[in-house]
């Protein structure tokens, strides 16, 4: 690393990269798009004009969306909500996420992705950061959407109960 200061707007994390979870974001207009809906980014590296790597500290929760199309329309759409793992922690692999993460929700197909995005918007509407939502809610949402049954909304009361359980270490 040189003594030059980082470029404006770039965050630098002093931790070794091995301790971070990296997600590859790609943007090729109307063809291939990988983006984050939420998450607290610890670092970022621009690889090319269309590709960058973002890093998350262990324990960070983020929503990663992948979408691709061809000349006839959408080919693939998927959303994963994951928790970044620390070194040596067991994890599940997910494409474009290194080394992987603890999967809270993983759904494919635009109707499912759209339903999750609507749920995230509803969570933000009650004043809760989606990064801080109870993991059980993401699992509940995954299971309900998979079964085709309406999910319970995440309310400020549910969030307060989660924060109390978390403070007790449960």
mmCIF file of C-alpha atoms in Angstrom:
data_model
loop_
_atom_site.group_PDB
_atom_site.id
_atom_site.type_symbol
_atom_site.label_atom_id
_atom_site.label_comp_id
_atom_site.label_asym_id
_atom_site.label_seq_id
_atom_site.Cartn_x
_atom_site.Cartn_y
_atom_site.Cartn_z
ATOM 1 C CA UNK A 1 0.000 0.000 0.000
ATOM 2 C CA UNK A 2 1.350 3.405 -0.901
ATOM 3 C CA UNK A 3 1.298 6.458 1.280
ATOM 4 C CA UNK A 4 -1.267 8.122 -1.003
ATOM 5 C CA UNK A 5 -4.654 8.781 0.588
ATOM 6 C CA UNK A 6 -7.607 6.714 -0.665
ATOM 7 C CA UNK A 7 -9.740 8.184 -3.426
ATOM 8 C CA UNK A 8 -12.709 10.240 -2.199
ATOM 9 C CA UNK A 9 -15.706 8.095 -1.316
ATOM 10 C CA UNK A 10 -13.662 4.883 -1.079
ATOM 11 C CA UNK A 11 -13.623 3.071 2.241
ATOM 12 C CA UNK A 12 -10.583 1.159 3.377
ATOM 13 C CA UNK A 13 -10.751 -1.720 5.861
ATOM 14 C CA UNK A 14 -7.499 -2.518 7.687
ATOM 15 C CA UNK A 15 -8.528 -6.139 8.381
ATOM 16 C CA UNK A 16 -6.966 -8.896 6.293
ATOM 17 C CA UNK A 17 -9.096 -9.674 3.242
ATOM 18 C CA UNK A 18 -9.348 -13.327 4.309
ATOM 19 C CA UNK A 19 -11.539 -12.219 7.231
ATOM 20 C CA UNK A 20 -14.040 -10.496 4.931
ATOM 21 C CA UNK A 21 -16.783 -11.856 2.710
ATOM 22 C CA UNK A 22 -16.504 -10.562 -0.840
ATOM 23 C CA UNK A 23 -19.396 -10.169 -3.276
ATOM 24 C CA UNK A 24 -18.840 -9.603 -6.988
ATOM 25 C CA UNK A 25 -21.179 -6.990 -8.420
ATOM 26 C CA UNK A 26 -21.619 -6.806 -12.189
ATOM 27 C CA UNK A 27 -23.604 -4.333 -14.258
ATOM 28 C CA UNK A 28 -24.012 -4.913 -17.986
ATOM 29 C CA UNK A 29 -27.048 -2.808 -18.861
ATOM 30 C CA UNK A 30 -30.142 -4.895 -19.714
ATOM 31 C CA UNK A 31 -28.104 -8.139 -19.847
ATOM 32 C CA UNK A 32 -26.514 -9.040 -16.522
ATOM 33 C CA UNK A 33 -26.998 -7.205 -13.259
ATOM 34 C CA UNK A 34 -25.760 -8.135 -9.781
ATOM 35 C CA UNK A 35 -26.557 -5.612 -7.092
ATOM 36 C CA UNK A 36 -27.133 -5.204 -3.367
ATOM 37 C CA UNK A 37 -30.498 -4.166 -1.976
ATOM 38 C CA UNK A 38 -29.067 -3.563 1.500
ATOM 39 C CA UNK A 39 -25.941 -4.238 3.518
ATOM 40 C CA UNK A 40 -23.201 -2.371 5.362
ATOM 41 C CA UNK A 41 -20.214 -2.425 3.027
ATOM 42 C CA UNK A 42 -16.804 -2.555 4.706
ATOM 43 C CA UNK A 43 -14.717 -2.073 1.567
ATOM 44 C CA UNK A 44 -14.854 -1.848 -2.192
ATOM 45 C CA UNK A 45 -12.508 -2.595 -5.087
ATOM 46 C CA UNK A 46 -13.265 -1.628 -8.669
ATOM 47 C CA UNK A 47 -12.056 -4.377 -10.997
ATOM 48 C CA UNK A 48 -13.347 -3.098 -14.342
ATOM 49 C CA UNK A 49 -15.840 -0.508 -15.541
ATOM 50 C CA UNK A 50 -18.589 -3.116 -15.141
ATOM 51 C CA UNK A 51 -17.347 -5.156 -12.192
ATOM 52 C CA UNK A 52 -16.484 -4.397 -8.582
ATOM 53 C CA UNK A 53 -15.950 -6.348 -5.381
ATOM 54 C CA UNK A 54 -17.576 -5.255 -2.154
ATOM 55 C CA UNK A 55 -16.567 -6.660 1.222
ATOM 56 C CA UNK A 56 -18.535 -7.317 4.393
ATOM 57 C CA UNK A 57 -17.288 -7.871 7.936
ATOM 58 C CA UNK A 58 -18.241 -11.115 9.701
ATOM 59 C CA UNK A 59 -21.816 -10.925 10.984
ATOM 60 C CA UNK A 60 -22.969 -8.360 8.398
ATOM 61 C CA UNK A 61 -26.293 -9.167 6.722
ATOM 62 C CA UNK A 62 -26.878 -8.241 3.092
ATOM 63 C CA UNK A 63 -29.314 -8.842 0.238
ATOM 64 C CA UNK A 64 -27.721 -9.842 -3.056
ATOM 65 C CA UNK A 65 -29.793 -9.801 -6.258
ATOM 66 C CA UNK A 66 -28.805 -11.413 -9.547
ATOM 67 C CA UNK A 67 -30.693 -10.846 -12.772
ATOM 68 C CA UNK A 68 -29.931 -11.737 -16.383
ATOM 69 C CA UNK A 69 -31.730 -11.546 -19.700
ATOM 70 C CA UNK A 70 -31.343 -12.291 -23.372
ATOM 71 C CA UNK A 71 -33.046 -10.941 -26.506
ATOM 72 C CA UNK A 72 -36.346 -12.533 -25.447
ATOM 73 C CA UNK A 73 -36.558 -11.280 -21.863
ATOM 74 C CA UNK A 74 -35.565 -12.265 -18.333
ATOM 75 C CA UNK A 75 -33.682 -15.544 -18.110
ATOM 76 C CA UNK A 76 -32.779 -15.622 -14.427
ATOM 77 C CA UNK A 77 -33.584 -13.638 -11.304
ATOM 78 C CA UNK A 78 -32.649 -14.505 -7.757
ATOM 79 C CA UNK A 79 -32.327 -12.902 -4.332
ATOM 80 C CA UNK A 80 -30.222 -14.172 -1.450
ATOM 81 C CA UNK A 81 -30.137 -12.707 2.030
ATOM 82 C CA UNK A 82 -26.958 -13.851 3.724
ATOM 83 C CA UNK A 83 -24.891 -13.269 6.833
ATOM 84 C CA UNK A 84 -21.169 -12.850 6.216
ATOM 85 C CA UNK A 85 -19.178 -15.487 8.076
ATOM 86 C CA UNK A 86 -15.883 -15.213 9.901
ATOM 87 C CA UNK A 87 -12.745 -17.278 9.282
ATOM 88 C CA UNK A 88 -13.312 -20.961 10.048
ATOM 89 C CA UNK A 89 -17.096 -20.626 10.395
ATOM 90 C CA UNK A 90 -19.189 -23.125 8.456
ATOM 91 C CA UNK A 91 -20.983 -21.581 5.502
ATOM 92 C CA UNK A 92 -23.018 -22.358 2.427
ATOM 93 C CA UNK A 93 -21.687 -21.411 -0.951
ATOM 94 C CA UNK A 94 -23.498 -18.893 -3.110
ATOM 95 C CA UNK A 95 -22.463 -17.826 -6.607
ATOM 96 C CA UNK A 96 -20.359 -14.659 -6.667
ATOM 97 C CA UNK A 97 -20.030 -14.670 -2.840
ATOM 98 C CA UNK A 98 -16.629 -15.670 -1.435
ATOM 99 C CA UNK A 99 -16.184 -17.686 0.682
ATOM 100 C CA UNK A 100 -19.965 -17.991 1.147
ATOM 101 C CA UNK A 101 -22.335 -17.136 3.944
ATOM 102 C CA UNK A 102 -25.101 -18.254 6.223
ATOM 103 C CA UNK A 103 -28.183 -18.239 4.013
ATOM 104 C CA UNK A 104 -31.280 -16.697 5.582
ATOM 105 C CA UNK A 105 -33.359 -16.520 2.399
ATOM 106 C CA UNK A 106 -32.762 -17.731 -1.148
ATOM 107 C CA UNK A 107 -35.481 -17.451 -3.774
ATOM 108 C CA UNK A 108 -35.529 -17.405 -7.551
ATOM 109 C CA UNK A 109 -37.985 -16.194 -10.150
ATOM 110 C CA UNK A 110 -39.056 -12.589 -10.566
ATOM 111 C CA UNK A 111 -42.413 -12.950 -8.719
ATOM 112 C CA UNK A 112 -40.541 -14.235 -5.625
ATOM 113 C CA UNK A 113 -37.790 -11.612 -5.912
ATOM 114 C CA UNK A 114 -40.415 -8.909 -6.278
ATOM 115 C CA UNK A 115 -42.261 -10.158 -3.172
ATOM 116 C CA UNK A 116 -39.034 -10.055 -1.128
ATOM 117 C CA UNK A 117 -38.264 -6.535 -2.364
ATOM 118 C CA UNK A 118 -41.778 -5.475 -1.313
ATOM 119 C CA UNK A 119 -41.198 -7.032 2.133
ATOM 120 C CA UNK A 120 -37.901 -5.132 2.456
ATOM 121 C CA UNK A 121 -39.675 -1.893 1.525
ATOM 122 C CA UNK A 122 -42.332 -2.596 4.182
ATOM 123 C CA UNK A 123 -39.618 -3.181 6.813
ATOM 124 C CA UNK A 124 -37.980 0.136 5.930
ATOM 125 C CA UNK A 125 -41.393 1.833 6.055
ATOM 126 C CA UNK A 126 -41.707 0.976 9.774
ATOM 127 C CA UNK A 127 -38.286 2.544 10.398
ATOM 128 C CA UNK A 128 -36.170 -0.615 10.721
ATOM 129 C CA UNK A 129 -32.907 -1.118 8.862
ATOM 130 C CA UNK A 130 -33.156 -4.485 7.019
ATOM 131 C CA UNK A 131 -29.561 -5.230 8.113
ATOM 132 C CA UNK A 132 -30.835 -5.459 11.705
ATOM 133 C CA UNK A 133 -33.910 -7.659 11.120
ATOM 134 C CA UNK A 134 -34.203 -10.921 13.063
ATOM 135 C CA UNK A 135 -32.759 -13.840 11.064
ATOM 136 C CA UNK A 136 -35.903 -15.826 11.888
ATOM 137 C CA UNK A 137 -37.986 -13.322 9.941
ATOM 138 C CA UNK A 138 -35.966 -13.878 6.751
ATOM 139 C CA UNK A 139 -36.333 -17.650 7.184
ATOM 140 C CA UNK A 140 -40.064 -17.211 7.827
ATOM 141 C CA UNK A 141 -40.393 -15.076 4.690
ATOM 142 C CA UNK A 142 -38.479 -17.661 2.633
ATOM 143 C CA UNK A 143 -40.664 -20.526 3.849
ATOM 144 C CA UNK A 144 -43.969 -18.678 3.430
ATOM 145 C CA UNK A 145 -43.194 -17.439 -0.070
ATOM 146 C CA UNK A 146 -42.014 -20.910 -1.084
ATOM 147 C CA UNK A 147 -45.287 -22.375 0.188
ATOM 148 C CA UNK A 148 -47.357 -19.650 -1.482
ATOM 149 C CA UNK A 149 -48.759 -18.447 1.842
ATOM 150 C CA UNK A 150 -48.782 -14.807 3.050
ATOM 151 C CA UNK A 151 -45.974 -13.978 5.468
ATOM 152 C CA UNK A 152 -46.402 -12.124 8.748
ATOM 153 C CA UNK A 153 -45.245 -8.518 8.500
ATOM 154 C CA UNK A 154 -42.139 -7.455 10.409
ATOM 155 C CA UNK A 155 -43.332 -4.809 12.833
ATOM 156 C CA UNK A 156 -41.584 -2.444 15.214
ATOM 157 C CA UNK A 157 -42.875 -4.638 18.082
ATOM 158 C CA UNK A 158 -41.327 -7.781 16.556
ATOM 159 C CA UNK A 159 -38.086 -5.887 16.074
ATOM 160 C CA UNK A 160 -38.068 -4.689 19.700
ATOM 161 C CA UNK A 161 -38.612 -8.293 20.843
ATOM 162 C CA UNK A 162 -35.721 -9.447 18.632
ATOM 163 C CA UNK A 163 -33.415 -6.781 20.072
ATOM 164 C CA UNK A 164 -34.292 -7.900 23.624
ATOM 165 C CA UNK A 165 -33.635 -11.575 22.755
ATOM 166 C CA UNK A 166 -30.354 -10.585 21.091
ATOM 167 C CA UNK A 167 -29.295 -8.580 24.175
ATOM 168 C CA UNK A 168 -29.870 -11.693 26.289
ATOM 169 C CA UNK A 169 -27.640 -13.684 23.960
ATOM 170 C CA UNK A 170 -30.339 -15.970 22.566
#
